[in-house]
Coordinates of N, CA and C in Angstrom, one line a residue:
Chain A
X1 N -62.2 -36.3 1.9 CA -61.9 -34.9 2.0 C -60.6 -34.7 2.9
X2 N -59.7 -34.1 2.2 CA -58.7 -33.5 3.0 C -58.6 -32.7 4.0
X3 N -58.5 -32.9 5.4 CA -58.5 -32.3 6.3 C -57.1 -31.9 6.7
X4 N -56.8 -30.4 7.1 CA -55.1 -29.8 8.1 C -55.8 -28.8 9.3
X5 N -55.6 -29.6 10.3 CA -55.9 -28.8 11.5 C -54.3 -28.0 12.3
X6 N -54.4 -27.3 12.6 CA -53.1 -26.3 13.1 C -54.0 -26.0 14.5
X7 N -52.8 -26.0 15.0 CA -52.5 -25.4 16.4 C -51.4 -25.0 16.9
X8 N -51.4 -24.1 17.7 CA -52.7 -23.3 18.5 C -53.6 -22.3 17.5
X9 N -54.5 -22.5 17.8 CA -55.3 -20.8 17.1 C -54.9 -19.8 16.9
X10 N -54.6 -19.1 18.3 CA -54.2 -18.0 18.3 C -52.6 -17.9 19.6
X11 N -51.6 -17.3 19.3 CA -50.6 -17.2 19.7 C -50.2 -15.9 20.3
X12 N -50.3 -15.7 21.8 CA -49.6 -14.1 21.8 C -48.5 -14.0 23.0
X13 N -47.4 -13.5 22.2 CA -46.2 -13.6 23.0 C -45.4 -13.1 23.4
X14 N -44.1 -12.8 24.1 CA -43.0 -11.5 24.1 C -42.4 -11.7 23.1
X15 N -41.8 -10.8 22.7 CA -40.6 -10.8 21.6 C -39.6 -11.6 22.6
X16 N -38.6 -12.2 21.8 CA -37.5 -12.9 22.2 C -37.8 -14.7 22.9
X17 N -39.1 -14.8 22.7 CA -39.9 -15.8 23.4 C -39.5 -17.1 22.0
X18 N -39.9 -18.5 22.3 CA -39.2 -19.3 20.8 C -40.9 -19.8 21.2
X19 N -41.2 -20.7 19.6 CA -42.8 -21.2 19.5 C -43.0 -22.2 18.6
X20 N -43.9 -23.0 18.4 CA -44.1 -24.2 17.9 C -45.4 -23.9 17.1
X21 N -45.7 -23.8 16.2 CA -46.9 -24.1 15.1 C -47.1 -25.6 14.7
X22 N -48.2 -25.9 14.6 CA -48.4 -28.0 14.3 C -49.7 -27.9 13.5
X23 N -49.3 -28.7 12.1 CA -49.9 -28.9 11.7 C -50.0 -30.2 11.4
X24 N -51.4 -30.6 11.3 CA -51.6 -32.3 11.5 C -53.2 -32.3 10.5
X25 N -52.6 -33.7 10.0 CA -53.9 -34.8 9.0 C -53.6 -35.9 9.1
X26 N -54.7 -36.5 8.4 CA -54.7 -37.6 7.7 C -54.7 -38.4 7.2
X27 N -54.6 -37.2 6.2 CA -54.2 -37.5 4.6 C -52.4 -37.2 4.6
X28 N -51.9 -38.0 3.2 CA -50.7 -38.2 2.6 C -50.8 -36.8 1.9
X29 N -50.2 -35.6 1.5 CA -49.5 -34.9 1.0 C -48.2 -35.1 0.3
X30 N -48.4 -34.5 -1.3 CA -47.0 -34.4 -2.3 C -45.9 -33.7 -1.6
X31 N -46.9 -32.7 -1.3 CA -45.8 -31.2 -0.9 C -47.0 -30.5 0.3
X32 N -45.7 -29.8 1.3 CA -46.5 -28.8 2.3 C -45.9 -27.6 2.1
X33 N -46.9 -26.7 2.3 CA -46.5 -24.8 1.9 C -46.4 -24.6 2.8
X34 N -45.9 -22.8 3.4 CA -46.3 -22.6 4.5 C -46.2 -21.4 4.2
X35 N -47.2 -20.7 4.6 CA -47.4 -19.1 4.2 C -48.1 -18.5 5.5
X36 N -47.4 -16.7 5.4 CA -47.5 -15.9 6.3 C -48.7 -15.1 5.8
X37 N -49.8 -14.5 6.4 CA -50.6 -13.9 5.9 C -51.2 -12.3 6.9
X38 N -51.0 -11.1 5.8 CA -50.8 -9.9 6.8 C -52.8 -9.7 6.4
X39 N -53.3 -8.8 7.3 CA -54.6 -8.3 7.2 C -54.9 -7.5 5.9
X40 N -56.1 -8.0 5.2 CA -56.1 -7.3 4.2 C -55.0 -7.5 2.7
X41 N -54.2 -9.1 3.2 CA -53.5 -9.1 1.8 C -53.6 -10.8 1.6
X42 N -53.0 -11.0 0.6 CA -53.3 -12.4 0.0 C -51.5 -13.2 0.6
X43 N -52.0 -14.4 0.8 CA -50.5 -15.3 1.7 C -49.3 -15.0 1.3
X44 N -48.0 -15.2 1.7 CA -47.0 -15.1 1.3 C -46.3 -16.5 1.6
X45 N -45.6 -16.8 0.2 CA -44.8 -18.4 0.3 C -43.6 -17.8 1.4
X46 N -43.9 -18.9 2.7 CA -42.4 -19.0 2.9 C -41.6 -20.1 2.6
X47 N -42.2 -21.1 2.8 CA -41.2 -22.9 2.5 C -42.0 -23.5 1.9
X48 N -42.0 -24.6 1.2 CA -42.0 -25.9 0.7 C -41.6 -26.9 0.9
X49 N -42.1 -27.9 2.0 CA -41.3 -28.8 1.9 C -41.9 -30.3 1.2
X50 N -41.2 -31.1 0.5 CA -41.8 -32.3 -0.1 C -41.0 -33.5 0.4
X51 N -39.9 -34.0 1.1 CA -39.3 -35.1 1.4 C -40.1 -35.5 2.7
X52 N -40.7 -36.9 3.3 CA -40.7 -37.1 4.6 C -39.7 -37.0 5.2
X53 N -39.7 -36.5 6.4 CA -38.6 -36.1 7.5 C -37.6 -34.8 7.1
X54 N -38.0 -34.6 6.1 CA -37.1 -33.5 5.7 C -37.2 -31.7 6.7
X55 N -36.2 -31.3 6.8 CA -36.3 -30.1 7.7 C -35.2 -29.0 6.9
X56 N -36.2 -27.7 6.9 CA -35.6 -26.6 6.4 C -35.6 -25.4 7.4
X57 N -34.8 -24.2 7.2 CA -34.3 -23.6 7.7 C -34.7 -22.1 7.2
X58 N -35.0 -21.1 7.5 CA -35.2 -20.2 7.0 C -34.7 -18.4 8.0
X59 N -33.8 -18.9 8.2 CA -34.0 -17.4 9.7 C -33.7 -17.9 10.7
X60 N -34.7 -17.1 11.5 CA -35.1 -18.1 12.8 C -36.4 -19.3 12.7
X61 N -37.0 -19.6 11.5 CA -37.7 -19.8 10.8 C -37.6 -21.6 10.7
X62 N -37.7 -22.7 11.6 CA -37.4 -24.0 11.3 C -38.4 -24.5 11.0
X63 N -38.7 -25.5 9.8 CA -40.0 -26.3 9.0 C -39.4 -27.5 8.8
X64 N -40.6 -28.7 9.4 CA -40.2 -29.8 9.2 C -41.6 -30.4 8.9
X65 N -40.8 -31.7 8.2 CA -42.1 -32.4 7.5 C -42.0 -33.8 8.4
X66 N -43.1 -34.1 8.3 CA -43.4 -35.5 9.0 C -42.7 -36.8 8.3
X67 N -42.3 -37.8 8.8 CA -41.9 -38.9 8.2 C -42.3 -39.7 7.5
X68 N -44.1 -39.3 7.7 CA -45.0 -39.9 6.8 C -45.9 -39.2 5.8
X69 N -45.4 -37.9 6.0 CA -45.7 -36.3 5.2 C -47.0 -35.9 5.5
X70 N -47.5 -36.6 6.9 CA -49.9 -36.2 7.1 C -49.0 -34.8 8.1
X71 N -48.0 -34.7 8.7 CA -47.6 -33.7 9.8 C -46.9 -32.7 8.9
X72 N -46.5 -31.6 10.0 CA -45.4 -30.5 9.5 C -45.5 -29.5 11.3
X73 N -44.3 -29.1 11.6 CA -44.1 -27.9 12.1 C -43.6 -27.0 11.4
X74 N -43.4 -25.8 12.1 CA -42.9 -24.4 12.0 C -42.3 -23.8 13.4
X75 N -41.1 -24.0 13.7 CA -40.4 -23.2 15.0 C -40.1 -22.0 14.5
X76 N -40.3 -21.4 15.5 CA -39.4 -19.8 15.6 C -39.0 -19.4 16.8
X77 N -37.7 -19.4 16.8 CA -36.4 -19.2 17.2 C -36.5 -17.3 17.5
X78 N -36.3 -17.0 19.1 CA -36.3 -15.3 19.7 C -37.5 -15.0 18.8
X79 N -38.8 -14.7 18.6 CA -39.9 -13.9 18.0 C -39.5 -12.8 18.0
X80 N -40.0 -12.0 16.8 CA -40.2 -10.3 16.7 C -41.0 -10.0 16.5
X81 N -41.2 -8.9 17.0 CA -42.7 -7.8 16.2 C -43.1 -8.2 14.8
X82 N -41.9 -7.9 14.1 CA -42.5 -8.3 12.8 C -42.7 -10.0 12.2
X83 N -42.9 -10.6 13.1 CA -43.5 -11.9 13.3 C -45.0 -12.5 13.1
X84 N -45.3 -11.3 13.8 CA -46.6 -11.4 13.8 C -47.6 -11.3 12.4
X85 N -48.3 -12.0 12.4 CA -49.4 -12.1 11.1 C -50.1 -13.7 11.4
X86 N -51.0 -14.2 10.4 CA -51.4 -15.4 10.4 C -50.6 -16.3 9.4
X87 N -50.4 -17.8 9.8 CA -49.1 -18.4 9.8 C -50.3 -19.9 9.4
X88 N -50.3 -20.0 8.1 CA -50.8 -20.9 7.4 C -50.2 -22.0 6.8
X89 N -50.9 -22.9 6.9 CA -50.0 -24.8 6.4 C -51.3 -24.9 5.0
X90 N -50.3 -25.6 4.1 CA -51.5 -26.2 3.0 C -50.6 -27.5 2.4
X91 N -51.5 -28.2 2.2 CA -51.2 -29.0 1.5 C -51.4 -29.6 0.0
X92 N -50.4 -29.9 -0.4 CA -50.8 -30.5 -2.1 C -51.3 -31.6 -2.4
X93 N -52.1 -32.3 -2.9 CA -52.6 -33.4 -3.1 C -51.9 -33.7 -5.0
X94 N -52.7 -34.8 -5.5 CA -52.3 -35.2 -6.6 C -52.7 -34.0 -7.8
X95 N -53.7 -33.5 -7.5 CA -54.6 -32.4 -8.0 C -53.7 -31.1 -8.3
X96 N -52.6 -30.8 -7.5 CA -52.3 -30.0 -7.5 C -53.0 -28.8 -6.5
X97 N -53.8 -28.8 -6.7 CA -55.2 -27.6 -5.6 C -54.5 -28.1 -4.0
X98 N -54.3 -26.6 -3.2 CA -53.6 -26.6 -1.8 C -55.1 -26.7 -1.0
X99 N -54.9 -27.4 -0.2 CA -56.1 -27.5 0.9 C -55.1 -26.7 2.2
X100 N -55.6 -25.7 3.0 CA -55.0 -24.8 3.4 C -55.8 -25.1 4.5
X101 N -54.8 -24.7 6.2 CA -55.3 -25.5 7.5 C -56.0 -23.9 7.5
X102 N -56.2 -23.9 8.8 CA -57.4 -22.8 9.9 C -56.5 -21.9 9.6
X103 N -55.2 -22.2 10.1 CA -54.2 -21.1 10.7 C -53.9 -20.8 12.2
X104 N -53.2 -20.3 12.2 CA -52.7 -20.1 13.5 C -52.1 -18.4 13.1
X105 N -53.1 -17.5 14.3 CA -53.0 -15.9 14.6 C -51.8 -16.0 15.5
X106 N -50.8 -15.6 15.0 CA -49.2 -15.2 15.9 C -49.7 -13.3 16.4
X107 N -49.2 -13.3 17.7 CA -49.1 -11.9 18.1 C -48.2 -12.1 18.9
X108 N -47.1 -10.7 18.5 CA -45.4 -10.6 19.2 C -45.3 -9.0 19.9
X109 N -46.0 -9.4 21.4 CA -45.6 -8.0 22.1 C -44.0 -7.3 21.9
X110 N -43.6 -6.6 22.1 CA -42.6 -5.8 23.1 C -42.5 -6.1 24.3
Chain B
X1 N -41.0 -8.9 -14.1 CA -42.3 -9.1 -13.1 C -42.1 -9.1 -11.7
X2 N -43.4 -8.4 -11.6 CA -43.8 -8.1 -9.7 C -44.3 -9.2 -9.5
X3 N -44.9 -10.1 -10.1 CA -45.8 -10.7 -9.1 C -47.1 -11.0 -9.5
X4 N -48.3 -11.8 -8.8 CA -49.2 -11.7 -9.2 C -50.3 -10.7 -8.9
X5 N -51.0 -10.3 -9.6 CA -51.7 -9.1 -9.2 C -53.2 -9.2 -9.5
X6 N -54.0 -8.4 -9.0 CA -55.5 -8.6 -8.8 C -56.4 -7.2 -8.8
X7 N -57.2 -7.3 -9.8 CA -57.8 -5.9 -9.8 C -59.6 -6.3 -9.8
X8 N -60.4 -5.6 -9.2 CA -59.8 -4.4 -8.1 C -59.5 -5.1 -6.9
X9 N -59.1 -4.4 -6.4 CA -58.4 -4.8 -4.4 C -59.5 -4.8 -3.7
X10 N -60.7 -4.2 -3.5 CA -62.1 -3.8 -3.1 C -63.0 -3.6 -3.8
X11 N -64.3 -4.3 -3.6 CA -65.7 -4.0 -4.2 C -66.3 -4.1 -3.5
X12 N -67.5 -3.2 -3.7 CA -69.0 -3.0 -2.6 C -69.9 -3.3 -3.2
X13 N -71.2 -4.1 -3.6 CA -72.0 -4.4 -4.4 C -72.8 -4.5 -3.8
X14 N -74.6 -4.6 -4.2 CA -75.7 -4.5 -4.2 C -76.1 -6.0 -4.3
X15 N -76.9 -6.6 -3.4 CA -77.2 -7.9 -3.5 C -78.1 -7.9 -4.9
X16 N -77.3 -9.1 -5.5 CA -78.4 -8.8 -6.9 C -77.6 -8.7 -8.7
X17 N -76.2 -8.0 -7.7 CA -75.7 -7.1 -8.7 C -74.6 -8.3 -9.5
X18 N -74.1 -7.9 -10.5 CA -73.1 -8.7 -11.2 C -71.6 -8.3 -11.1
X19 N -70.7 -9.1 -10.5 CA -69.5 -8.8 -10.4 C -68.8 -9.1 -11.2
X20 N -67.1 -8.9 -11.3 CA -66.3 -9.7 -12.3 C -64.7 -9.1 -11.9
X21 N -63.9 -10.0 -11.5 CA -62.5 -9.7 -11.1 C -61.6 -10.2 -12.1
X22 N -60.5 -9.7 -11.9 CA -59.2 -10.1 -12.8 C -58.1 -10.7 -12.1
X23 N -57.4 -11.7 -13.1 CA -56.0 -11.5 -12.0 C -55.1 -11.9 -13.2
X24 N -53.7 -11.5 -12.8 CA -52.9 -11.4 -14.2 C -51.9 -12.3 -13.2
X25 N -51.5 -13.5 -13.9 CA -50.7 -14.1 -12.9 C -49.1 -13.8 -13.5
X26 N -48.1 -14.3 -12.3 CA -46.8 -14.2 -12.9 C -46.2 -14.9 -14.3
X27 N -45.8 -14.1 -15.4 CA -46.0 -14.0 -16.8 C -45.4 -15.5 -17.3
X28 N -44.7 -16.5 -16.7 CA -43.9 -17.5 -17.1 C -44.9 -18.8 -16.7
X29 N -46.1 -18.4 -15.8 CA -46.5 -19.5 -14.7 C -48.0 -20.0 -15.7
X30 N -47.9 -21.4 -15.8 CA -49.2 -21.8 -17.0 C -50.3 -22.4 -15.9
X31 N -50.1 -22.5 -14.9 CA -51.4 -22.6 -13.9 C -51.8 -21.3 -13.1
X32 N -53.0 -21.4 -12.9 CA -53.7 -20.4 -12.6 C -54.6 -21.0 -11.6
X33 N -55.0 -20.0 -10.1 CA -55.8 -20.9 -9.0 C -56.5 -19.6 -8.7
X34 N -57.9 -19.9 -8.3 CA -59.3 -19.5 -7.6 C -59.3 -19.9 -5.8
X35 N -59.1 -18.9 -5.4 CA -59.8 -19.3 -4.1 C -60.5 -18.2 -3.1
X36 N -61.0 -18.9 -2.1 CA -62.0 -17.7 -1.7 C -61.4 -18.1 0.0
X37 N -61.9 -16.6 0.9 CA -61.6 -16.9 1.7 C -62.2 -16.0 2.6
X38 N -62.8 -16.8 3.7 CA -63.7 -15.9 4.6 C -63.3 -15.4 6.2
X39 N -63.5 -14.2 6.8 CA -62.9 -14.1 7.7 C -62.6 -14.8 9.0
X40 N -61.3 -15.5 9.4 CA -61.0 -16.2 10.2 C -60.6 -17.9 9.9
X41 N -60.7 -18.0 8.8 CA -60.8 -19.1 8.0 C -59.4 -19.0 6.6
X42 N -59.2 -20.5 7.2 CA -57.9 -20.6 5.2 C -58.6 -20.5 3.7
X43 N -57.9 -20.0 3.0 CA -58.2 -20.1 1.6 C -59.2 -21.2 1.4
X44 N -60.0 -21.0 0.7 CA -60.7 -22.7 0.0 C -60.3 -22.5 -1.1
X45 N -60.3 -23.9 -2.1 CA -60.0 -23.5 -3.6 C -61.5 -23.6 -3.9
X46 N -61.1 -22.8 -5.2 CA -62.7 -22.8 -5.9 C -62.3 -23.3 -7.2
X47 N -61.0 -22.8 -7.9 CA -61.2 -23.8 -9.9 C -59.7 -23.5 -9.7
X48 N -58.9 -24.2 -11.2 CA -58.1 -23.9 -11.4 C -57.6 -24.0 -13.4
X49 N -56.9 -23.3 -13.5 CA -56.7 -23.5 -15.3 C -55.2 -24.0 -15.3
X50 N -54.7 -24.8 -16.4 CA -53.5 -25.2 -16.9 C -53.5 -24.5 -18.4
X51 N -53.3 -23.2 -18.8 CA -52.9 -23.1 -19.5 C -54.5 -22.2 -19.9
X52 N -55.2 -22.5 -20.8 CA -56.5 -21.9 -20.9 C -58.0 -22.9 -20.5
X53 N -57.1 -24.3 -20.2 CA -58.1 -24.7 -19.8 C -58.8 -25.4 -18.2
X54 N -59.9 -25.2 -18.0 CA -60.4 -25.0 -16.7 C -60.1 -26.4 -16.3
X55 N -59.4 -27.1 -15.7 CA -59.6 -28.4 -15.2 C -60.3 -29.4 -13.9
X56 N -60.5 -28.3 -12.9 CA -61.1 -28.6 -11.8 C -62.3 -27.3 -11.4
X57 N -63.6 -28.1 -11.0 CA -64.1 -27.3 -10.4 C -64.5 -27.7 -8.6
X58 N -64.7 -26.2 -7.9 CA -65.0 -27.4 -6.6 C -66.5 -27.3 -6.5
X59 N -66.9 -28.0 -5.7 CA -68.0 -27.7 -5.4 C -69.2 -26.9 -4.9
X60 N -67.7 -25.8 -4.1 CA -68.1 -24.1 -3.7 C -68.9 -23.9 -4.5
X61 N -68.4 -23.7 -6.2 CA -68.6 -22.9 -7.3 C -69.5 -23.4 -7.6
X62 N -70.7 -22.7 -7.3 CA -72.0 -22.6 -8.0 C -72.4 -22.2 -9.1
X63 N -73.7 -22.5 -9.7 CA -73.8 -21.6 -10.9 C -73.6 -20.5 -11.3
X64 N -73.8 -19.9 -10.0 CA -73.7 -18.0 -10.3 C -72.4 -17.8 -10.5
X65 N -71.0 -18.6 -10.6 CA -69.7 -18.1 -10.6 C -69.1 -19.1 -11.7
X66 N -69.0 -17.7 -12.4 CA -67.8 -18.3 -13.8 C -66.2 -18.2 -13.8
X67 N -65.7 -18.5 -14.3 CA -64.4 -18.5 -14.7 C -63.3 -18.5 -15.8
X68 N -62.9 -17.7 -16.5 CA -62.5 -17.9 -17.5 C -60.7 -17.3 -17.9
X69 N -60.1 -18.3 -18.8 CA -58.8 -17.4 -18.6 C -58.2 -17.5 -20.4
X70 N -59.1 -17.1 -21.1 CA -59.3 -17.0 -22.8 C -58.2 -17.4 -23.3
X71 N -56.7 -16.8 -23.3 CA -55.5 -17.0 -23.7 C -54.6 -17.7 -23.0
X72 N -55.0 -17.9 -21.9 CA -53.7 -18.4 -21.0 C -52.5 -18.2 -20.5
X73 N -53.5 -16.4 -20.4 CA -52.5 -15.2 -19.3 C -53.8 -14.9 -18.3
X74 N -54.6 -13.6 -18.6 CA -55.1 -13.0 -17.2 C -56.6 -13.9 -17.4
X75 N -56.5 -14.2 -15.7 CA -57.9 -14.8 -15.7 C -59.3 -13.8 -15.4
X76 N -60.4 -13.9 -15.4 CA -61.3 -13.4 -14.9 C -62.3 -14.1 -14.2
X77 N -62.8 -13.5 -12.8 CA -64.1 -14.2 -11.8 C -65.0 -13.8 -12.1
X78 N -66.1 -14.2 -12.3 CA -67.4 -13.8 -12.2 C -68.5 -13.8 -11.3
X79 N -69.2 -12.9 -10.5 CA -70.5 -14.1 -9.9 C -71.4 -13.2 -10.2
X80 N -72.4 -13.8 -10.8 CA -73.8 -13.3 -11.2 C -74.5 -13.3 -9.9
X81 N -75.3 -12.4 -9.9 CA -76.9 -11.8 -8.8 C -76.2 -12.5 -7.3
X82 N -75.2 -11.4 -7.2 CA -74.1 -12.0 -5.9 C -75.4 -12.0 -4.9
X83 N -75.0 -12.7 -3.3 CA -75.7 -12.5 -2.6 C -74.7 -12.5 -1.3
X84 N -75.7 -12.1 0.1 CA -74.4 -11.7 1.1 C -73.3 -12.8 1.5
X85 N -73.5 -14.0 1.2 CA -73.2 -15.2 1.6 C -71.6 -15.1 0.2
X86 N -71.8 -14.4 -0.6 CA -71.0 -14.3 -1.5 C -69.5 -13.3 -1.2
X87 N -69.9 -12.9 0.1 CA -68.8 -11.4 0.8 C -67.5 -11.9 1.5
X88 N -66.7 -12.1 0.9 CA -65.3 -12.8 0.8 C -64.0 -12.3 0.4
X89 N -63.0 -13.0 0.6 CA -61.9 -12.2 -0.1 C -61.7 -13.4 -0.9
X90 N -61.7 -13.1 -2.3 CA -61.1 -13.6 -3.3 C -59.6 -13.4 -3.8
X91 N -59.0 -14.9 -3.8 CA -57.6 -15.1 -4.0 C -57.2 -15.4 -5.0
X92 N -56.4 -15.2 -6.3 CA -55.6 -16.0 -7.3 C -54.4 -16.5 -6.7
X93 N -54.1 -17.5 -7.4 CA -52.5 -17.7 -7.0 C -52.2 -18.5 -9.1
X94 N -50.8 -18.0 -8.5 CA -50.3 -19.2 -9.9 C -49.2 -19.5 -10.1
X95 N -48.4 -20.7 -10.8 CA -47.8 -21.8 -10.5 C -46.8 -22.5 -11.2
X96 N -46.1 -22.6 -11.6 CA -45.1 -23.3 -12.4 C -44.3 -24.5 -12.0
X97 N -45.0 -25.7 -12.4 CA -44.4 -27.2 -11.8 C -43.2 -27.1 -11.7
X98 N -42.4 -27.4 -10.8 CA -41.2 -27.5 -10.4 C -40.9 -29.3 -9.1
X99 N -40.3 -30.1 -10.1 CA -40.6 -31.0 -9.7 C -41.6 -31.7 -8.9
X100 N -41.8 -32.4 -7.9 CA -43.1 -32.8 -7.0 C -43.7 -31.4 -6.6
X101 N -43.6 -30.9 -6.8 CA -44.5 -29.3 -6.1 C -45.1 -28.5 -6.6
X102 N -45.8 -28.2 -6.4 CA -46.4 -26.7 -7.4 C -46.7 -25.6 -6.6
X103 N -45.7 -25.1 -6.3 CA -45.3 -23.8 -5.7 C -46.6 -22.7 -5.9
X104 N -47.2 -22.4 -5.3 CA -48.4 -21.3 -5.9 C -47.8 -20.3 -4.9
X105 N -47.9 -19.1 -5.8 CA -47.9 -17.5 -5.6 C -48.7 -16.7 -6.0
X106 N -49.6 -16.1 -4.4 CA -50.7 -15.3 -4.3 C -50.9 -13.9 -4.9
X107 N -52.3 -13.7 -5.4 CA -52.1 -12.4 -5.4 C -52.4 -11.5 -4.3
X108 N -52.7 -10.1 -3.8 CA -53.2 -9.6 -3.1 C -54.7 -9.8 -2.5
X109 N -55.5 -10.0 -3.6 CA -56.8 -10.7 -3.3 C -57.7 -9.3 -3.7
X110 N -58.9 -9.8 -3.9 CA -59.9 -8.9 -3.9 C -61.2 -9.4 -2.6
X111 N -61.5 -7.8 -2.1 CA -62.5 -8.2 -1.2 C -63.7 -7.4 -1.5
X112 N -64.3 -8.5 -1.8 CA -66.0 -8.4 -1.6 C -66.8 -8.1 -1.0
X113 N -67.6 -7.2 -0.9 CA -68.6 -7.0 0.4 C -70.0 -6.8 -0.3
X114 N -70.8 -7.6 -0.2 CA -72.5 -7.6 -0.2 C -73.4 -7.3 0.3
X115 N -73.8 -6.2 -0.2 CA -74.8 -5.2 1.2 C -76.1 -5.7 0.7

């Protein structure tokens, strides 16, 4: 069984603050997602990443893949209010079917 | 196209009772995904279709829950003689291979409640 554990749980911060999301297994992944999820609605794609060591860019938004693809972060660079939501990792197997970590609850005071 | 989408958005049901959801995935995308997801917790997958046919089941999916996607556009959920254990939000997503990845895009979800 595929396991993705993320951390921290839960995150609460000032706006303008920078943060680390980690997601870790270990199991090998094709591809890693990473989706924002608001209350009451279904995930939102933000990245994909599929190369080891590969790092994307999105915003303030930095995603990187492990060298061995079982890892991945998510930096974010000054936080905002509208930051906030649950910030989910999944992973692809050969299957195609995403095994999706805990999550990590982002909250972005003022 | 908007997107994928999911009807209804909410259901209240009677332990006992028969359910059945829809989801119409984005019109070009020939995979189709099931997942369920309980408060405080990620998606689990439950099935998924390539086209009209069901290829994977997990082992969530019990007897009481069917699946079906007839043509190889809108899918439909089913769970017979739901029970409270069954009070979840239900997810579609769906997918169009694009080299190593299969990008899945969610719908809204339907949420379940079993009194």
């Amino acid at each position: 069984t595929q396991l993705l554990e993320q951390s921290p749980q839960f995150l609460s911060i000032q706006e303008g603050e920078n943060l680390t999301v980690y997601c870790n297994s270990s199991s090998v992944f094709s591809s890693l997602q990473w989706y924002r999820q608001e209350p009451g609605e279904g995930p939102v794609l933000l990245v994909t990443v599929v190369t080891g060591g590969e790092v994307k860019k999105l915003k303030r938004l930095t995603f990187q893949f492990g060298d061995a693809r079982k890892d991945s972060s998510l930096h974010i660079t000054a936080a905002q209010p509208g930051d906030t939501g649950l910030y989910l990792c999944a992973g692809a197997g050969t299957a195609s079917k995403l095994t999706f970590g805990t999550g990590t609850r982002l909250q972005v005071t003022l | 196209d908007t997107g994928v989408s999911q009807d209804p958005r909410h259901k209240i049901t009677k332990r006992g009772q028969n359910v059945t959801f829809r989801c119409d995935p984005i019109s070009e995308h020939n995979r189709l995904y099931w997942y369920r997801q309980t408060l405080g917790q990620g998606p689990e997958f439950l099935t998924y279709f390539q086209n009209e046919a069901q290829l994977e089941k997990s082992r969530l999916l019990s007897d009481r829950f069917s699946a079906e996607r007839p043509k190889g556009s809108f899918s439909t959920l089913e769970i017979q003689r739901t029970e409270q254990g069954d009070s979840a939000m239900y997810l579609c997503a769906s997918s169009l291979y694009r080299g190593p990845s299969y990008e899945q895009y969610f719908g809204p979800g339907t949420r379940l409640t079993v009194t």
